[in-house]
Each structure stands twice: as structure tokens, then as C-alpha cells.
Amino acid sequence: MLRPLLLSALLALSAQAQSVDTSTLTGKVVCGYQGWFRCEGDGSNNSWHHYAAGSKTFEPGHSHIELWPDVSELPKEARVETPFKHADGRTAEVFSSVHPAVVQLHFKWMRDYGIDGAFLQRFAATTRDKRFREPMDQVLTHCQTAAAAHGRGLALMYDLSGIKEDGIQLVIGDWKRLITEKRLDLKASSYFKHHGKPLVALWGLGFNDRAPMLEEWSRLISFLRDDPEFGGCAIMLGVPYYWRTLDHDCIKDPQLHVLIARADIVSPWTVGRYGTPKDATSRGEKYLKPDIAWCTEHKLDYLPVIFPGFSWTNLSKSRNQEAKFNAIPRLGGEFLWSQALAAKHAGAQMLYVAMFDEMDEGTAIFKTDNHPPVGESRFLAEPDLPSDHYLWLTGRLGALLRGETSDTLPKR
């Protein structure tokens, strides 16, 4: 029998060997992590945030989510009962992202299935309100702890949706606070670096559904790159799908290309831009290859976004709108795999899967309940698949990217 100290040392070495190389994003498969789910009574004072819209109670007929989470592996204290019922009469349970056990489990899943890490979403517009900012700070702390514990990479992504001109200063102020108060550790071994610098992502530049604010964006990029105390970062920019051609979802200002060229990584948003494996395959030649050629010319790296499917019937209903249920079918993973394959053939060397835990728009790849509650609210399910199917498939994307498996959709 191994001595306890020797066993501990071997386990530590094994964990270290399994840790992700966070010195670069190249070769990695990462996910977006929302971390925005709150429950009544979880201490956040955010009520049923992202489970129900506004001040509405989370109950049958009033749901903001399209997928139901699988909480069976969570400890009892991290599971929250709801008014929803399963077909057999069992009370349906959910989770709150502010509970540390929840985040620990999610990052453990990333490790178990070979997913390299996550970009934690931080919504700039809500950082001005202490009631929402403090729970986001808690989730950030939990993510840093969990990433370190499970050998995964982590980077912060600011989503600038919904901000006005003063919002840029809001991001700068929040960033300074996180660094000054030591809430964000850029030097941690688990924090993603790129080209030797800590990586920060800025999402929302150049979309035509908001004010361009190009001068303000330029100031933010300069701050994060060049500020002597708070800068020195590598920057990833989340941009419209048609960023290169300056049309469709993108503003038409060529100055956008000047700003993008100042970044280190460009990541076009694809969710909802196509809806079938055939569409995804055709986009490789038409858009991905020319995108990558542009990036190569401007010494940028390219991070394509792929997603498993899309549906937001419940969310739309909460906004008094109608939307098609299962608008972009998952097809058992065929849709997700076809996008990854197109990206690989186009020359991509990294992948961003949207999202890990996005239940609102039906894009989550974490464990979900394929026998969800029944009743007035309808939830996506693929009853013939295990709850971890998309975690497993996302893990296989790494092997695809590295050329360690064939192009054929894998079978379990």
C-alpha cells in the first residue's frame, strides 16, 4: 500500500499533468459560461433571474429557459425546488450559479470530458448596479477557484450589449476595481494567456443593432493594451458574423477593420446565422477561409463560434412574442459537428462553443434533463440521448481539431 504522503504527491502530479496549457488559446476548445442563473432565496437578492422574466414567478407558463438542467449530481443543498413537476409527479429542481458547488461541478465536467476551459461572461451594463454586480463577483470567484481545482483555463469576457457611450468608462472602472480589490487574478496559472499576455475578451463591437461608438471602443482597446498599471492584455474581439464584408449584421464603416486589426483574436458571432449542417458546411469556403486569410494578413488569430442548436420559445413568450420551438434542431450533434468540421477544414486552430450553460436560448452543452418537466411550459429534449451527450461531443471536438480522430461524426 502506498504511503499517504506518497499517494498525495502522485495525485498532485497526476492533476498537474491533466491541467490545460493556458499559455495560449491555440489548439483549445473553450465554451462561453454565462453563470447568470439565480433563484429565490439563494442570497443574491436577484429572485428567479434568467429562470423567469422580470419579477414574474418561475412556474409553469412563466419560464425563461428552454432546456432543463440535470442537477442529479449536485448535493442536496445546491438543488432548488420549483413549482414544475415531472411526468411521474416528482418536483423538478434547478440550480443557482452563485452556489460554489454548482460551479465546481461544471468545471469538473469540463475536465472529465476534455473541454479546455471557459470565457466567463460579464455584462457591462449590469456592473453599475451593486445588486447584480455582487453576485457576478461571487460567480467570478467561484470560477477562478473551480478552474484552478480542475486544471481548466479561464478568461473574462465583457459583453457590451446595451451600453451607451458612458458604458466604456463603466468597463474601465469595473476592470480597475476587479484588479485593485484582487477579485481577478491575471497571474494565476489557470488564467488564459495569449502571446504571453493575459487574455480579455470584449464582445459586441460593430453590430448594426446598436450605436457604433467606435471612438469609445478604441479608447477601451487602448486602455487594456497600453495602460501602465491595468493594461498589458491580449484582446479578443467578439464581432458580427459579416464583419469582413461589412454588411448584413455589421455596420458599414471601414474604420471597424482598423479597430479589429489592433486586437489579437477576432471571433465572429454565428448563432442564428445559419441553421443546417449543409449551411454550416457551405460557409467554410464562402466565409471562414476568406476570414482566416484576412486575419493571417493582419497577424490576427481567428476563433470561430459554433453552437449545438437554437430555440427560445419560452423566452420570447416572456416578452409577449412568438418564436418557433426548436428553431435550429440539434440533430443529435450533427449540426455542432458539421460546424467544427467546416472550421477545421478552413484552417481554424481554436474553437469557441456557445454556450456551456445557456438554457435561455437552447444552446447549452452541459448536462440537461432529456425527460424535463411537463405542463404549460415546453422544454427541449432528445429522449434517446444521455444527458451528457453534448459534453462528450464537445470534448471530441478537441480531438477533431488536433487531427486525432476522423471527420466522421463519432458514435459512443
Short mmCIF file of C-alpha atoms in Angstrom, two decimals:
data_model
loop_
_atom_site.label_atom_id
_atom_site.label_comp_id
_atom_site.label_asym_id
_atom_site.label_seq_id
_atom_site.Cartn_x
_atom_site.Cartn_y
_atom_site.Cartn_z
CA MET A 1 0.00 0.00 0.00
CA LEU A 2 1.28 3.46 -0.89
CA ARG A 3 2.11 5.75 2.00
CA PRO A 4 -0.37 8.65 2.39
CA LEU A 5 2.21 11.36 1.59
CA LEU A 6 3.42 9.49 -1.50
CA LEU A 7 -0.16 8.94 -2.64
CA SER A 8 -0.93 12.66 -2.21
CA ALA A 9 2.16 13.58 -4.19
CA LEU A 10 1.22 11.20 -7.02
CA LEU A 11 -2.34 12.57 -7.12
CA ALA A 12 -0.99 16.13 -7.26
CA LEU A 13 1.36 15.22 -10.11
CA SER A 14 -1.49 13.49 -11.95
CA ALA A 15 -3.71 16.56 -11.60
CA GLN A 16 -0.87 18.77 -12.83
CA ALA A 17 -0.32 16.51 -15.82
CA GLN A 18 -4.00 16.75 -16.71
CA SER A 19 -4.07 20.53 -16.49
CA VAL A 20 -4.64 22.57 -19.62
CA ASP A 21 -1.77 24.59 -21.05
CA THR A 22 -3.17 28.08 -20.51
CA SER A 23 -0.22 29.87 -22.14
CA THR A 24 -2.12 30.07 -25.44
CA LEU A 25 -5.62 29.70 -26.83
CA THR A 26 -4.24 27.95 -29.92
CA GLY A 27 -5.38 24.35 -30.10
CA LYS A 28 -8.07 24.84 -27.49
CA VAL A 29 -11.81 24.19 -27.39
CA VAL A 30 -13.46 26.61 -24.98
CA CYS A 31 -17.03 27.45 -24.02
CA GLY A 32 -18.87 30.58 -23.07
CA TYR A 33 -20.03 30.43 -19.43
CA GLN A 34 -22.98 32.65 -18.53
CA GLY A 35 -23.17 31.98 -14.80
CA TRP A 36 -26.27 34.18 -14.63
CA PHE A 37 -28.91 31.90 -13.12
CA ARG A 38 -30.32 32.98 -9.76
CA CYS A 39 -33.03 31.52 -7.55
CA GLU A 40 -35.41 32.90 -4.97
CA GLY A 41 -33.74 32.51 -1.60
CA ASP A 42 -30.17 31.93 -2.82
CA GLY A 43 -28.89 35.08 -1.09
CA SER A 44 -28.31 37.03 -4.31
CA ASN A 45 -31.46 39.16 -3.98
CA ASN A 46 -31.96 38.63 -7.73
CA SER A 47 -35.10 36.47 -7.42
CA TRP A 48 -35.52 33.98 -10.34
CA HIS A 49 -33.05 35.85 -12.57
CA HIS A 50 -32.89 34.22 -16.04
CA TYR A 51 -35.29 31.49 -14.96
CA ALA A 52 -38.22 33.90 -15.21
CA ALA A 53 -38.54 37.32 -16.82
CA GLY A 54 -38.68 40.45 -14.71
CA SER A 55 -40.48 39.99 -11.39
CA LYS A 56 -42.58 37.04 -12.56
CA THR A 57 -42.60 33.85 -10.54
CA PHE A 58 -40.87 30.86 -12.10
CA GLU A 59 -43.78 28.47 -12.63
CA PRO A 60 -45.48 26.53 -15.45
CA GLY A 61 -46.37 29.03 -18.15
CA HIS A 62 -43.74 31.50 -16.91
CA SER A 63 -40.33 30.18 -17.90
CA HIS A 64 -37.34 31.99 -19.38
CA ILE A 65 -35.40 28.79 -20.10
CA GLU A 66 -35.77 26.32 -22.96
CA LEU A 67 -33.66 23.47 -21.59
CA TRP A 68 -33.98 21.90 -18.13
CA PRO A 69 -30.74 21.30 -16.22
CA ASP A 70 -29.67 17.90 -14.95
CA VAL A 71 -28.98 18.56 -11.25
CA SER A 72 -28.75 14.92 -10.18
CA GLU A 73 -25.02 15.18 -9.36
CA LEU A 74 -25.37 18.26 -7.18
CA PRO A 75 -25.51 17.98 -3.38
CA LYS A 76 -28.96 18.47 -1.92
CA GLU A 77 -28.12 21.93 -0.57
CA ALA A 78 -27.30 23.11 -4.12
CA ARG A 79 -30.59 21.94 -5.64
CA VAL A 80 -33.59 24.27 -5.63
CA GLU A 81 -37.16 23.01 -5.78
CA THR A 82 -39.57 24.64 -8.25
CA PRO A 83 -43.34 24.52 -8.90
CA PHE A 84 -42.64 22.41 -12.01
CA LYS A 85 -43.39 18.68 -11.99
CA HIS A 86 -42.06 15.72 -13.92
CA ALA A 87 -44.44 13.27 -15.58
CA ASP A 88 -44.16 10.91 -12.60
CA GLY A 89 -45.09 13.68 -10.16
CA ARG A 90 -41.58 14.42 -8.89
CA THR A 91 -40.75 18.02 -8.08
CA ALA A 92 -38.39 19.47 -10.67
CA GLU A 93 -35.22 21.11 -9.37
CA VAL A 94 -32.78 23.71 -10.73
CA PHE A 95 -29.58 25.40 -9.51
CA SER A 96 -28.25 28.85 -8.71
CA SER A 97 -24.96 29.93 -10.30
CA VAL A 98 -23.93 31.70 -7.08
CA HIS A 99 -23.61 28.37 -5.26
CA PRO A 100 -19.94 27.28 -5.30
CA ALA A 101 -20.83 23.58 -5.63
CA VAL A 102 -22.61 24.31 -8.90
CA VAL A 103 -19.60 26.00 -10.48
CA GLN A 104 -17.27 23.32 -9.13
CA LEU A 105 -19.37 20.62 -10.80
CA HIS A 106 -19.50 22.49 -14.10
CA PHE A 107 -15.71 22.85 -14.26
CA LYS A 108 -15.32 19.23 -13.18
CA TRP A 109 -17.44 18.29 -16.20
CA MET A 110 -15.14 20.35 -18.41
CA ARG A 111 -12.20 18.36 -17.09
CA ASP A 112 -13.96 14.99 -17.28
CA TYR A 113 -14.96 15.50 -20.93
CA GLY A 114 -11.78 17.18 -22.16
CA ILE A 115 -13.04 20.75 -22.62
CA ASP A 116 -10.16 23.17 -22.16
CA GLY A 117 -11.91 25.98 -20.33
CA ALA A 118 -14.33 28.86 -20.45
CA PHE A 119 -14.85 32.55 -21.06
CA LEU A 120 -16.89 33.87 -18.14
CA GLN A 121 -19.45 36.37 -19.41
CA ARG A 122 -19.56 39.69 -17.56
CA PHE A 123 -22.32 42.01 -18.67
CA ALA A 124 -21.06 45.57 -18.60
CA ALA A 125 -24.46 47.21 -18.29
CA THR A 126 -25.24 45.43 -15.02
CA THR A 127 -21.94 46.24 -13.30
CA ARG A 128 -23.32 49.68 -12.40
CA ASP A 129 -25.92 48.09 -10.09
CA LYS A 130 -24.50 46.64 -6.88
CA ARG A 131 -27.44 44.24 -6.58
CA PHE A 132 -26.36 42.48 -9.78
CA ARG A 133 -22.64 43.23 -9.63
CA GLU A 134 -22.01 41.47 -6.32
CA PRO A 135 -23.47 38.10 -7.44
CA MET A 136 -21.40 38.38 -10.64
CA ASP A 137 -18.33 38.93 -8.46
CA GLN A 138 -19.25 35.79 -6.49
CA VAL A 139 -19.53 33.75 -9.68
CA LEU A 140 -16.16 35.11 -10.85
CA THR A 141 -14.58 33.97 -7.59
CA HIS A 142 -16.19 30.53 -7.88
CA CYS A 143 -15.00 30.17 -11.49
CA GLN A 144 -11.40 31.05 -10.62
CA THR A 145 -11.41 28.57 -7.74
CA ALA A 146 -13.01 25.82 -9.84
CA ALA A 147 -10.74 26.38 -12.86
CA ALA A 148 -7.68 26.04 -10.63
CA ALA A 149 -9.07 22.97 -8.86
CA HIS A 150 -9.83 21.13 -12.10
CA GLY A 151 -6.93 22.28 -14.25
CA ARG A 152 -9.06 24.27 -16.70
CA GLY A 153 -8.42 27.63 -18.33
CA LEU A 154 -10.48 30.75 -17.63
CA ALA A 155 -10.68 34.20 -19.19
CA LEU A 156 -13.04 37.11 -18.61
CA MET A 157 -15.33 38.31 -21.39
CA TYR A 158 -17.10 41.67 -21.15
CA ASP A 159 -20.38 41.72 -23.08
CA LEU A 160 -21.03 45.35 -24.00
CA SER A 161 -24.59 44.83 -25.22
CA GLY A 162 -26.95 47.54 -24.05
CA ILE A 163 -24.38 50.14 -23.05
CA LYS A 164 -24.28 53.76 -24.16
CA GLU A 165 -21.21 55.99 -24.54
CA ASP A 166 -20.65 56.12 -20.76
CA GLY A 167 -20.57 52.33 -20.70
CA ILE A 168 -16.97 52.24 -21.88
CA GLN A 169 -15.89 54.08 -18.75
CA LEU A 170 -18.06 51.65 -16.81
CA VAL A 171 -15.97 48.74 -18.14
CA ILE A 172 -12.72 50.56 -17.37
CA GLY A 173 -13.88 51.32 -13.83
CA ASP A 174 -15.05 47.76 -13.24
CA TRP A 175 -11.78 46.31 -14.56
CA LYS A 176 -9.75 48.58 -12.29
CA ARG A 177 -11.87 47.57 -9.30
CA LEU A 178 -11.50 43.84 -10.01
CA ILE A 179 -7.72 44.16 -10.26
CA THR A 180 -7.30 46.57 -7.33
CA GLU A 181 -9.52 44.54 -5.00
CA LYS A 182 -7.80 41.32 -6.15
CA ARG A 183 -11.07 39.82 -7.31
CA LEU A 184 -9.44 38.83 -10.61
CA ASP A 185 -6.03 37.17 -10.68
CA LEU A 186 -4.49 37.57 -14.12
CA LYS A 187 -1.28 35.89 -12.97
CA ALA A 188 -3.00 32.67 -11.92
CA SER A 189 -1.79 29.55 -13.73
CA SER A 190 -5.41 28.84 -14.69
CA TYR A 191 -5.96 32.23 -16.34
CA PHE A 192 -5.64 32.07 -20.14
CA LYS A 193 -2.74 33.93 -21.71
CA HIS A 194 -2.12 34.55 -25.40
CA HIS A 195 1.16 35.75 -26.90
CA GLY A 196 2.49 35.99 -23.36
CA LYS A 197 -0.26 38.33 -22.11
CA PRO A 198 -3.41 37.76 -20.03
CA LEU A 199 -6.38 37.44 -22.36
CA VAL A 200 -9.52 39.55 -22.03
CA ALA A 201 -12.47 39.39 -24.44
CA LEU A 202 -14.69 42.30 -25.47
CA TRP A 203 -17.94 41.30 -27.13
CA GLY A 204 -20.31 43.43 -29.22
CA LEU A 205 -18.13 45.58 -31.49
CA GLY A 206 -19.56 46.56 -34.88
CA PHE A 207 -23.10 45.17 -34.69
CA ASN A 208 -25.67 47.26 -36.55
CA ASP A 209 -28.36 46.93 -33.85
CA ARG A 210 -26.58 49.38 -31.53
CA ALA A 211 -24.65 52.65 -31.65
CA PRO A 212 -21.20 52.06 -33.24
CA MET A 213 -19.23 54.05 -30.63
CA LEU A 214 -16.00 53.34 -32.50
CA GLU A 215 -14.05 56.08 -30.73
CA GLU A 216 -15.14 54.74 -27.36
CA TRP A 217 -14.19 51.20 -28.35
CA SER A 218 -10.81 52.48 -29.49
CA ARG A 219 -10.28 54.04 -26.06
CA LEU A 220 -11.16 50.79 -24.32
CA ILE A 221 -8.80 48.76 -26.52
CA SER A 222 -6.00 51.25 -25.85
CA PHE A 223 -6.63 51.09 -22.11
CA LEU A 224 -6.47 47.29 -21.92
CA ARG A 225 -3.43 47.12 -24.19
CA ASP A 226 -1.37 50.09 -23.09
CA ASP A 227 -2.31 51.32 -19.61
CA PRO A 228 0.87 51.08 -17.48
CA GLU A 229 -0.97 49.77 -14.42
CA PHE A 230 -4.06 47.97 -15.69
CA GLY A 231 -3.16 47.13 -19.29
CA GLY A 232 -0.74 44.73 -20.95
CA CYS A 233 -3.53 42.42 -22.09
CA ALA A 234 -4.11 40.36 -25.20
CA ILE A 235 -7.55 41.20 -26.61
CA MET A 236 -10.20 39.07 -28.23
CA LEU A 237 -12.99 40.94 -30.03
CA GLY A 238 -16.45 39.42 -30.47
CA VAL A 239 -17.75 40.85 -33.75
CA PRO A 240 -20.64 40.33 -36.20
CA TYR A 241 -20.62 37.31 -38.49
CA TYR A 242 -20.28 39.55 -41.55
CA TRP A 243 -17.51 41.69 -40.07
CA ARG A 244 -15.16 41.28 -43.03
CA THR A 245 -17.70 42.23 -45.72
CA LEU A 246 -19.28 44.99 -43.60
CA ASP A 247 -22.87 44.01 -44.39
CA HIS A 248 -25.92 42.13 -43.04
CA ASP A 249 -25.47 42.21 -39.22
CA CYS A 250 -22.48 44.56 -39.35
CA ILE A 251 -22.04 48.33 -39.58
CA LYS A 252 -20.69 49.52 -42.92
CA ASP A 253 -17.85 51.66 -41.56
CA PRO A 254 -14.37 50.55 -42.79
CA GLN A 255 -12.94 52.02 -39.57
CA LEU A 256 -14.17 48.82 -37.93
CA HIS A 257 -11.37 46.92 -39.69
CA VAL A 258 -8.82 49.33 -38.24
CA LEU A 259 -10.01 48.55 -34.72
CA ILE A 260 -10.15 44.79 -35.32
CA ALA A 261 -6.58 44.83 -36.61
CA ARG A 262 -5.46 46.16 -33.20
CA ALA A 263 -6.69 43.03 -31.43
CA ASP A 264 -5.04 39.63 -31.03
CA ILE A 265 -8.03 37.39 -31.76
CA VAL A 266 -11.24 38.01 -33.71
CA SER A 267 -14.32 35.89 -33.03
CA PRO A 268 -17.39 36.32 -35.31
CA TRP A 269 -20.80 35.56 -33.79
CA THR A 270 -22.56 32.78 -35.69
CA VAL A 271 -25.56 31.90 -33.53
CA GLY A 272 -28.69 32.09 -35.67
CA ARG A 273 -26.77 32.95 -38.85
CA TYR A 274 -27.36 29.50 -40.37
CA GLY A 275 -29.44 26.52 -39.36
CA THR A 276 -28.50 23.23 -41.04
CA PRO A 277 -25.37 21.09 -41.43
CA LYS A 278 -25.44 21.82 -45.16
CA ASP A 279 -25.46 25.58 -44.46
CA ALA A 280 -22.60 25.22 -42.00
CA THR A 281 -20.50 23.22 -44.46
CA SER A 282 -21.01 25.73 -47.28
CA ARG A 283 -19.98 28.63 -45.04
CA GLY A 284 -16.48 27.20 -44.71
CA GLU A 285 -15.45 28.08 -48.25
CA LYS A 286 -17.55 31.23 -48.53
CA TYR A 287 -16.76 32.92 -45.22
CA LEU A 288 -14.34 31.08 -42.94
CA LYS A 289 -11.45 30.70 -45.38
CA PRO A 290 -11.56 34.37 -46.50
CA ASP A 291 -11.92 35.43 -42.85
CA ILE A 292 -8.85 33.45 -41.87
CA ALA A 293 -6.90 34.80 -44.85
CA TRP A 294 -7.73 38.37 -43.71
CA CYS A 295 -6.61 37.52 -40.19
CA THR A 296 -3.38 35.95 -41.40
CA GLU A 297 -2.62 39.07 -43.44
CA HIS A 298 -3.19 41.25 -40.37
CA LYS A 299 -1.39 38.90 -37.94
CA LEU A 300 -4.55 38.00 -36.03
CA ASP A 301 -5.79 34.68 -34.71
CA TYR A 302 -9.29 33.50 -35.58
CA LEU A 303 -11.72 31.95 -33.10
CA PRO A 304 -14.85 30.61 -34.85
CA VAL A 305 -18.04 30.27 -32.80
CA ILE A 306 -20.06 27.08 -33.13
CA PHE A 307 -23.33 26.19 -31.40
CA PRO A 308 -25.38 22.98 -30.95
CA GLY A 309 -28.83 24.35 -31.91
CA PHE A 310 -31.22 27.14 -31.03
CA SER A 311 -34.68 27.65 -29.53
CA TRP A 312 -36.20 30.44 -27.43
CA THR A 313 -39.96 29.88 -27.36
CA ASN A 314 -40.29 30.37 -23.60
CA LEU A 315 -38.01 33.41 -23.51
CA SER A 316 -39.94 35.01 -26.37
CA LYS A 317 -43.26 34.29 -24.66
CA SER A 318 -41.98 36.12 -21.58
CA ARG A 319 -41.53 39.13 -23.87
CA ASN A 320 -45.04 38.74 -25.32
CA GLN A 321 -43.60 37.48 -28.61
CA GLU A 322 -43.87 34.21 -30.50
CA ALA A 323 -40.94 32.11 -31.70
CA LYS A 324 -40.71 28.71 -33.37
CA PHE A 325 -39.94 25.86 -30.99
CA ASN A 326 -36.68 24.04 -31.80
CA ALA A 327 -35.93 26.63 -34.48
CA ILE A 328 -32.48 25.18 -35.23
CA PRO A 329 -32.54 21.43 -34.45
CA ARG A 330 -29.53 19.80 -32.83
CA LEU A 331 -29.89 16.57 -34.83
CA GLY A 332 -28.15 14.53 -32.17
CA GLY A 333 -24.96 16.58 -32.56
CA GLU A 334 -24.75 16.53 -36.35
CA PHE A 335 -25.23 20.30 -36.55
CA LEU A 336 -22.50 21.04 -33.99
CA TRP A 337 -20.05 18.61 -35.58
CA SER A 338 -20.63 19.98 -39.09
CA GLN A 339 -19.63 23.48 -37.93
CA ALA A 340 -16.48 22.24 -36.22
CA LEU A 341 -15.54 20.24 -39.30
CA ALA A 342 -16.02 23.25 -41.58
CA ALA A 343 -13.87 25.37 -39.25
CA LYS A 344 -11.11 22.76 -39.19
CA HIS A 345 -11.07 22.42 -42.98
CA ALA A 346 -10.92 26.20 -43.32
CA GLY A 347 -7.78 26.26 -41.19
CA ALA A 348 -9.11 27.24 -37.75
CA GLN A 349 -6.83 26.33 -34.84
CA MET A 350 -9.22 27.02 -31.96
CA LEU A 351 -12.97 26.76 -31.30
CA TYR A 352 -15.48 28.63 -29.14
CA VAL A 353 -18.62 26.66 -28.28
CA ALA A 354 -21.63 28.81 -27.45
CA MET A 355 -22.55 28.07 -24.74
CA PHE A 356 -21.82 25.85 -21.75
CA ASP A 357 -24.88 26.78 -19.68
CA GLU A 358 -27.11 28.92 -21.92
CA MET A 359 -30.54 27.41 -21.21
CA ASP A 360 -32.42 30.56 -22.27
CA GLU A 361 -31.73 30.16 -26.00
CA GLY A 362 -31.32 26.40 -26.02
CA THR A 363 -27.60 26.44 -26.81
CA ALA A 364 -26.26 24.79 -23.62
CA ILE A 365 -23.92 21.80 -23.97
CA PHE A 366 -23.80 20.87 -20.27
CA LYS A 367 -25.89 18.03 -18.81
CA THR A 368 -29.58 18.64 -19.37
CA ASP A 369 -32.64 16.59 -18.48
CA ASN A 370 -33.97 14.78 -21.54
CA HIS A 371 -37.13 13.98 -19.56
CA PRO A 372 -37.93 17.54 -18.41
CA PRO A 373 -41.00 18.74 -16.52
CA VAL A 374 -44.35 18.54 -18.26
CA GLY A 375 -47.16 21.07 -18.34
CA GLU A 376 -47.80 24.53 -19.68
CA SER A 377 -44.13 25.34 -20.44
CA ARG A 378 -42.45 23.23 -23.12
CA PHE A 379 -38.77 22.26 -22.92
CA LEU A 380 -36.33 20.89 -25.48
CA ALA A 381 -35.36 17.25 -25.10
CA GLU A 382 -33.79 14.39 -27.03
CA PRO A 383 -35.07 11.38 -25.05
CA ASP A 384 -32.89 8.87 -26.86
CA LEU A 385 -29.67 10.61 -25.82
CA PRO A 386 -27.90 10.59 -22.43
CA SER A 387 -27.84 13.88 -20.55
CA ASP A 388 -24.09 14.29 -21.12
CA HIS A 389 -24.17 13.78 -24.90
CA TYR A 390 -23.13 17.31 -25.86
CA LEU A 391 -20.45 17.49 -23.19
CA TRP A 392 -19.00 14.29 -24.61
CA LEU A 393 -19.26 15.51 -28.20
CA THR A 394 -17.70 18.88 -27.35
CA GLY A 395 -14.79 17.01 -25.81
CA ARG A 396 -14.38 15.08 -29.07
CA LEU A 397 -14.09 18.38 -30.94
CA GLY A 398 -10.64 18.79 -29.41
CA ALA A 399 -9.56 15.50 -30.95
CA LEU A 400 -11.01 16.64 -34.28
CA LEU A 401 -9.15 19.95 -34.11
CA ARG A 402 -5.86 18.20 -33.34
CA GLY A 403 -6.32 15.61 -36.10
CA GLU A 404 -6.63 12.75 -33.61
CA THR A 405 -9.94 11.45 -34.98
CA SER A 406 -11.65 11.09 -38.33
CA ASP A 407 -14.04 13.64 -39.83
CA THR A 408 -16.99 11.30 -39.27
CA LEU A 409 -19.48 12.20 -36.54
CA PRO A 410 -18.36 9.92 -33.68
CA LYS A 411 -20.57 7.29 -32.09
CA ARG A 412 -20.42 6.39 -28.42
#
